[in-house]
Amino acid sequence: LESEDDLLQKCITSAMPKQN
Amino acid sequence: PDSPRTRWTKSLLSLLGDQDGAQLFRTFLERDKHVDTLDFWFACNGFRQMDINNTKTLRVAKAIYKRYIENSSVVAKQLKAATKSYIRDVIRRQQIDSAMFDQAQTEIQSSMEDSAYQNFLTSDIYLEYI
């Protein structure tokens, strides 16, 4: 089971802009 | 294509939608110990994209709440009391929805637009970059 911290980090990263 | 300066001075959202811009703004906020406001803003966007029926989504909602809202973090300090208690109630009842952080995100975004973004555009880190 992934930790809440890992899930949160993935959530943040998923929303960050990708290559311009 | 537009220069970074042209893209980033349009609006906070144009800055945050740009990979290099978001990264530089992050570095700027780290110096001020305000990077949590940016991470929270991205977390809200990421949360809105999650499948509300997936059990992970409730865990992420709880993680966002614990990390940024229930304590006296830099994010919590900038949110209205009513906004925080609304989110607390949603978490307690476990009745999450995709828009549950929208109001909080709007408040944080306004706060960034009024201060951190303006300060960024006159900061050494930005001026050196452009």
PDB file of C-alpha atoms in Angstrom:
ATOM      1  CA  LEU A   1       0.000   0.000   0.000  1.00  0.00           C
ATOM      2  CA  GLU A   2       1.379   3.397  -0.964  1.00  0.00           C
ATOM      3  CA  SER A   3       1.791   5.905   1.836  1.00  0.00           C
ATOM      4  CA  GLU A   4      -0.373   9.019   1.944  1.00  0.00           C
ATOM      5  CA  ASP A   5       2.743  11.088   1.356  1.00  0.00           C
ATOM      6  CA  ASP A   6       3.540   9.158  -1.813  1.00  0.00           C
ATOM      7  CA  LEU A   7      -0.032   9.540  -3.058  1.00  0.00           C
ATOM      8  CA  LEU A   8       0.048  13.259  -2.332  1.00  0.00           C
ATOM      9  CA  GLN A   9       3.366  13.683  -4.122  1.00  0.00           C
ATOM     10  CA  LYS A  10       2.015  11.833  -7.167  1.00  0.00           C
ATOM     11  CA  CYS A  11      -1.080  14.023  -7.121  1.00  0.00           C
ATOM     12  CA  ILE A  12       1.060  17.185  -7.104  1.00  0.00           C
ATOM     13  CA  THR A  13       3.407  15.919  -9.799  1.00  0.00           C
ATOM     14  CA  SER A  14       0.523  14.866 -12.046  1.00  0.00           C
ATOM     15  CA  ALA A  15      -0.681  18.477 -12.134  1.00  0.00           C
ATOM     16  CA  MET A  16       2.654  20.100 -12.888  1.00  0.00           C
ATOM     17  CA  PRO A  17       3.221  21.410 -16.402  1.00  0.00           C
ATOM     18  CA  LYS A  18       4.987  19.063 -18.765  1.00  0.00           C
ATOM     19  CA  GLN A  19       7.670  19.974 -21.308  1.00  0.00           C
ATOM     20  CA  ASN A  20       6.954  23.332 -22.947  1.00  0.00           C
TER      21      ASN A  20
ATOM     22  CA  PRO B   1       7.426  31.715 -29.735  1.00  0.00           C
ATOM     23  CA  ASP B   2       6.988  34.272 -26.966  1.00  0.00           C
ATOM     24  CA  SER B   3       9.909  34.886 -24.637  1.00  0.00           C
ATOM     25  CA  PRO B   4       9.626  33.666 -21.037  1.00  0.00           C
ATOM     26  CA  ARG B   5       9.176  37.266 -19.991  1.00  0.00           C
ATOM     27  CA  THR B   6       6.169  37.719 -22.272  1.00  0.00           C
ATOM     28  CA  ARG B   7       4.605  34.433 -21.184  1.00  0.00           C
ATOM     29  CA  TRP B   8       5.161  34.782 -17.462  1.00  0.00           C
ATOM     30  CA  THR B   9       4.086  38.393 -17.042  1.00  0.00           C
ATOM     31  CA  LYS B  10       0.658  37.737 -18.579  1.00  0.00           C
ATOM     32  CA  SER B  11      -0.760  36.184 -15.460  1.00  0.00           C
ATOM     33  CA  LEU B  12      -0.001  33.857 -12.581  1.00  0.00           C
ATOM     34  CA  LEU B  13      -1.779  31.067 -14.468  1.00  0.00           C
ATOM     35  CA  SER B  14       0.389  31.556 -17.538  1.00  0.00           C
ATOM     36  CA  LEU B  15       3.452  31.310 -15.295  1.00  0.00           C
ATOM     37  CA  LEU B  16       2.184  28.156 -13.587  1.00  0.00           C
ATOM     38  CA  GLY B  17       1.279  26.547 -16.902  1.00  0.00           C
ATOM     39  CA  ASP B  18       4.856  26.826 -18.091  1.00  0.00           C
ATOM     40  CA  GLN B  19       7.335  24.186 -16.964  1.00  0.00           C
ATOM     41  CA  ASP B  20      10.334  26.499 -16.584  1.00  0.00           C
ATOM     42  CA  GLY B  21       8.177  29.242 -15.114  1.00  0.00           C
ATOM     43  CA  ALA B  22       6.641  26.997 -12.497  1.00  0.00           C
ATOM     44  CA  GLN B  23      10.066  25.642 -11.598  1.00  0.00           C
ATOM     45  CA  LEU B  24      11.612  29.091 -11.203  1.00  0.00           C
ATOM     46  CA  PHE B  25       8.627  30.322  -9.180  1.00  0.00           C
ATOM     47  CA  ARG B  26       9.040  27.256  -6.973  1.00  0.00           C
ATOM     48  CA  THR B  27      12.694  28.108  -6.332  1.00  0.00           C
ATOM     49  CA  PHE B  28      11.654  31.658  -5.484  1.00  0.00           C
ATOM     50  CA  LEU B  29       9.023  30.436  -3.018  1.00  0.00           C
ATOM     51  CA  GLU B  30      11.459  28.014  -1.387  1.00  0.00           C
ATOM     52  CA  ARG B  31      13.585  30.974  -0.342  1.00  0.00           C
ATOM     53  CA  ASP B  32      10.548  32.517   1.336  1.00  0.00           C
ATOM     54  CA  LYS B  33       9.410  29.203   2.859  1.00  0.00           C
ATOM     55  CA  HIS B  34       6.155  29.627   0.939  1.00  0.00           C
ATOM     56  CA  VAL B  35       6.564  26.671  -1.398  1.00  0.00           C
ATOM     57  CA  ASP B  36       3.654  24.865   0.282  1.00  0.00           C
ATOM     58  CA  THR B  37       1.253  27.372  -1.263  1.00  0.00           C
ATOM     59  CA  LEU B  38       2.380  26.320  -4.726  1.00  0.00           C
ATOM     60  CA  ASP B  39       2.342  22.595  -3.926  1.00  0.00           C
ATOM     61  CA  PHE B  40      -1.150  22.980  -2.487  1.00  0.00           C
ATOM     62  CA  TRP B  41      -2.316  24.756  -5.653  1.00  0.00           C
ATOM     63  CA  PHE B  42      -0.975  21.905  -7.819  1.00  0.00           C
ATOM     64  CA  ALA B  43      -2.393  19.296  -5.424  1.00  0.00           C
ATOM     65  CA  CYS B  44      -5.858  20.829  -5.871  1.00  0.00           C
ATOM     66  CA  ASN B  45      -5.535  20.561  -9.644  1.00  0.00           C
ATOM     67  CA  GLY B  46      -4.283  16.986  -9.401  1.00  0.00           C
ATOM     68  CA  PHE B  47      -7.080  16.052  -7.014  1.00  0.00           C
ATOM     69  CA  ARG B  48      -9.739  17.428  -9.362  1.00  0.00           C
ATOM     70  CA  GLN B  49      -8.485  15.035 -12.067  1.00  0.00           C
ATOM     71  CA  MET B  50      -8.706  11.935  -9.853  1.00  0.00           C
ATOM     72  CA  ASP B  51     -11.435   9.320 -10.102  1.00  0.00           C
ATOM     73  CA  ILE B  52     -13.771  10.119  -7.219  1.00  0.00           C
ATOM     74  CA  ASN B  53     -14.740   6.436  -6.883  1.00  0.00           C
ATOM     75  CA  ASN B  54     -11.176   5.253  -6.459  1.00  0.00           C
ATOM     76  CA  THR B  55     -10.267   4.575  -2.813  1.00  0.00           C
ATOM     77  CA  LYS B  56      -6.949   6.366  -3.378  1.00  0.00           C
ATOM     78  CA  THR B  57      -8.835   9.610  -3.908  1.00  0.00           C
ATOM     79  CA  LEU B  58     -10.145   9.690  -0.329  1.00  0.00           C
ATOM     80  CA  ARG B  59      -6.623   9.027   0.946  1.00  0.00           C
ATOM     81  CA  VAL B  60      -5.288  11.907  -1.148  1.00  0.00           C
ATOM     82  CA  ALA B  61      -8.038  14.221   0.150  1.00  0.00           C
ATOM     83  CA  LYS B  62      -7.038  13.297   3.705  1.00  0.00           C
ATOM     84  CA  ALA B  63      -3.356  13.806   2.919  1.00  0.00           C
ATOM     85  CA  ILE B  64      -4.037  17.282   1.478  1.00  0.00           C
ATOM     86  CA  TYR B  65      -6.128  18.138   4.527  1.00  0.00           C
ATOM     87  CA  LYS B  66      -3.503  16.928   7.012  1.00  0.00           C
ATOM     88  CA  ARG B  67      -0.543  18.470   5.257  1.00  0.00           C
ATOM     89  CA  TYR B  68      -1.930  21.892   4.395  1.00  0.00           C
ATOM     90  CA  ILE B  69      -5.198  22.653   6.177  1.00  0.00           C
ATOM     91  CA  GLU B  70      -5.596  21.202   9.665  1.00  0.00           C
ATOM     92  CA  ASN B  71      -2.371  22.679  11.040  1.00  0.00           C
ATOM     93  CA  SER B  72      -1.083  26.237  11.120  1.00  0.00           C
ATOM     94  CA  SER B  73       0.890  25.934   7.897  1.00  0.00           C
ATOM     95  CA  VAL B  74       1.436  28.828   5.550  1.00  0.00           C
ATOM     96  CA  VAL B  75      -1.544  27.570   3.509  1.00  0.00           C
ATOM     97  CA  ALA B  76      -3.905  27.257   6.480  1.00  0.00           C
ATOM     98  CA  LYS B  77      -3.054  30.782   7.602  1.00  0.00           C
ATOM     99  CA  GLN B  78      -4.227  32.189   4.286  1.00  0.00           C
ATOM    100  CA  LEU B  79      -7.554  30.355   4.197  1.00  0.00           C
ATOM    101  CA  LYS B  80     -10.835  31.614   5.587  1.00  0.00           C
ATOM    102  CA  ALA B  81     -12.050  29.783   8.690  1.00  0.00           C
ATOM    103  CA  ALA B  82     -15.285  28.810   6.919  1.00  0.00           C
ATOM    104  CA  THR B  83     -13.330  27.270   4.045  1.00  0.00           C
ATOM    105  CA  LYS B  84     -11.244  25.156   6.419  1.00  0.00           C
ATOM    106  CA  SER B  85     -14.225  23.953   8.424  1.00  0.00           C
ATOM    107  CA  TYR B  86     -16.106  23.046   5.234  1.00  0.00           C
ATOM    108  CA  ILE B  87     -13.222  20.825   4.121  1.00  0.00           C
ATOM    109  CA  ARG B  88     -12.883  19.326   7.608  1.00  0.00           C
ATOM    110  CA  ASP B  89     -16.564  18.356   7.572  1.00  0.00           C
ATOM    111  CA  VAL B  90     -16.310  16.787   4.132  1.00  0.00           C
ATOM    112  CA  ILE B  91     -13.336  14.698   5.272  1.00  0.00           C
ATOM    113  CA  ARG B  92     -15.064  13.651   8.503  1.00  0.00           C
ATOM    114  CA  ARG B  93     -18.164  12.504   6.654  1.00  0.00           C
ATOM    115  CA  GLN B  94     -15.983  10.898   3.970  1.00  0.00           C
ATOM    116  CA  GLN B  95     -18.261  12.481   1.367  1.00  0.00           C
ATOM    117  CA  ILE B  96     -15.581  13.817  -0.900  1.00  0.00           C
ATOM    118  CA  ASP B  97     -16.213  15.398  -4.282  1.00  0.00           C
ATOM    119  CA  SER B  98     -13.963  16.684  -7.028  1.00  0.00           C
ATOM    120  CA  ALA B  99     -14.687  20.333  -6.226  1.00  0.00           C
ATOM    121  CA  MET B 100     -14.121  20.141  -2.465  1.00  0.00           C
ATOM    122  CA  PHE B 101     -10.854  22.098  -2.597  1.00  0.00           C
ATOM    123  CA  ASP B 102     -11.956  24.628  -5.237  1.00  0.00           C
ATOM    124  CA  GLN B 103     -12.744  27.454  -2.810  1.00  0.00           C
ATOM    125  CA  ALA B 104      -9.502  26.919  -0.901  1.00  0.00           C
ATOM    126  CA  GLN B 105      -7.542  26.884  -4.141  1.00  0.00           C
ATOM    127  CA  THR B 106      -9.191  30.135  -5.243  1.00  0.00           C
ATOM    128  CA  GLU B 107      -8.234  31.815  -1.959  1.00  0.00           C
ATOM    129  CA  ILE B 108      -4.623  30.643  -2.230  1.00  0.00           C
ATOM    130  CA  GLN B 109      -4.456  31.671  -5.873  1.00  0.00           C
ATOM    131  CA  SER B 110      -5.718  35.188  -5.068  1.00  0.00           C
ATOM    132  CA  SER B 111      -3.185  35.459  -2.316  1.00  0.00           C
ATOM    133  CA  MET B 112      -0.352  34.368  -4.651  1.00  0.00           C
ATOM    134  CA  GLU B 113      -1.538  36.818  -7.332  1.00  0.00           C
ATOM    135  CA  ASP B 114      -1.551  39.695  -4.857  1.00  0.00           C
ATOM    136  CA  SER B 115       1.826  39.080  -3.267  1.00  0.00           C
ATOM    137  CA  ALA B 116       4.164  36.238  -4.234  1.00  0.00           C
ATOM    138  CA  TYR B 117       3.605  36.609  -7.987  1.00  0.00           C
ATOM    139  CA  GLN B 118       4.175  40.371  -7.891  1.00  0.00           C
ATOM    140  CA  ASN B 119       7.294  39.913  -5.786  1.00  0.00           C
ATOM    141  CA  PHE B 120       8.533  37.193  -8.121  1.00  0.00           C
ATOM    142  CA  LEU B 121       8.340  39.513 -11.135  1.00  0.00           C
ATOM    143  CA  THR B 122      10.688  41.967  -9.462  1.00  0.00           C
ATOM    144  CA  SER B 123      12.932  39.345  -7.825  1.00  0.00           C
ATOM    145  CA  ASP B 124      16.614  38.826  -8.586  1.00  0.00           C
ATOM    146  CA  ILE B 125      15.948  35.197  -9.465  1.00  0.00           C
ATOM    147  CA  TYR B 126      13.482  36.233 -12.191  1.00  0.00           C
ATOM    148  CA  LEU B 127      15.530  39.187 -13.466  1.00  0.00           C
ATOM    149  CA  GLU B 128      18.650  37.037 -13.687  1.00  0.00           C
ATOM    150  CA  TYR B 129      16.744  34.379 -15.607  1.00  0.00           C
ATOM    151  CA  ILE B 130      15.372  36.721 -18.242  1.00  0.00           C
TER     152      ILE B 130
END
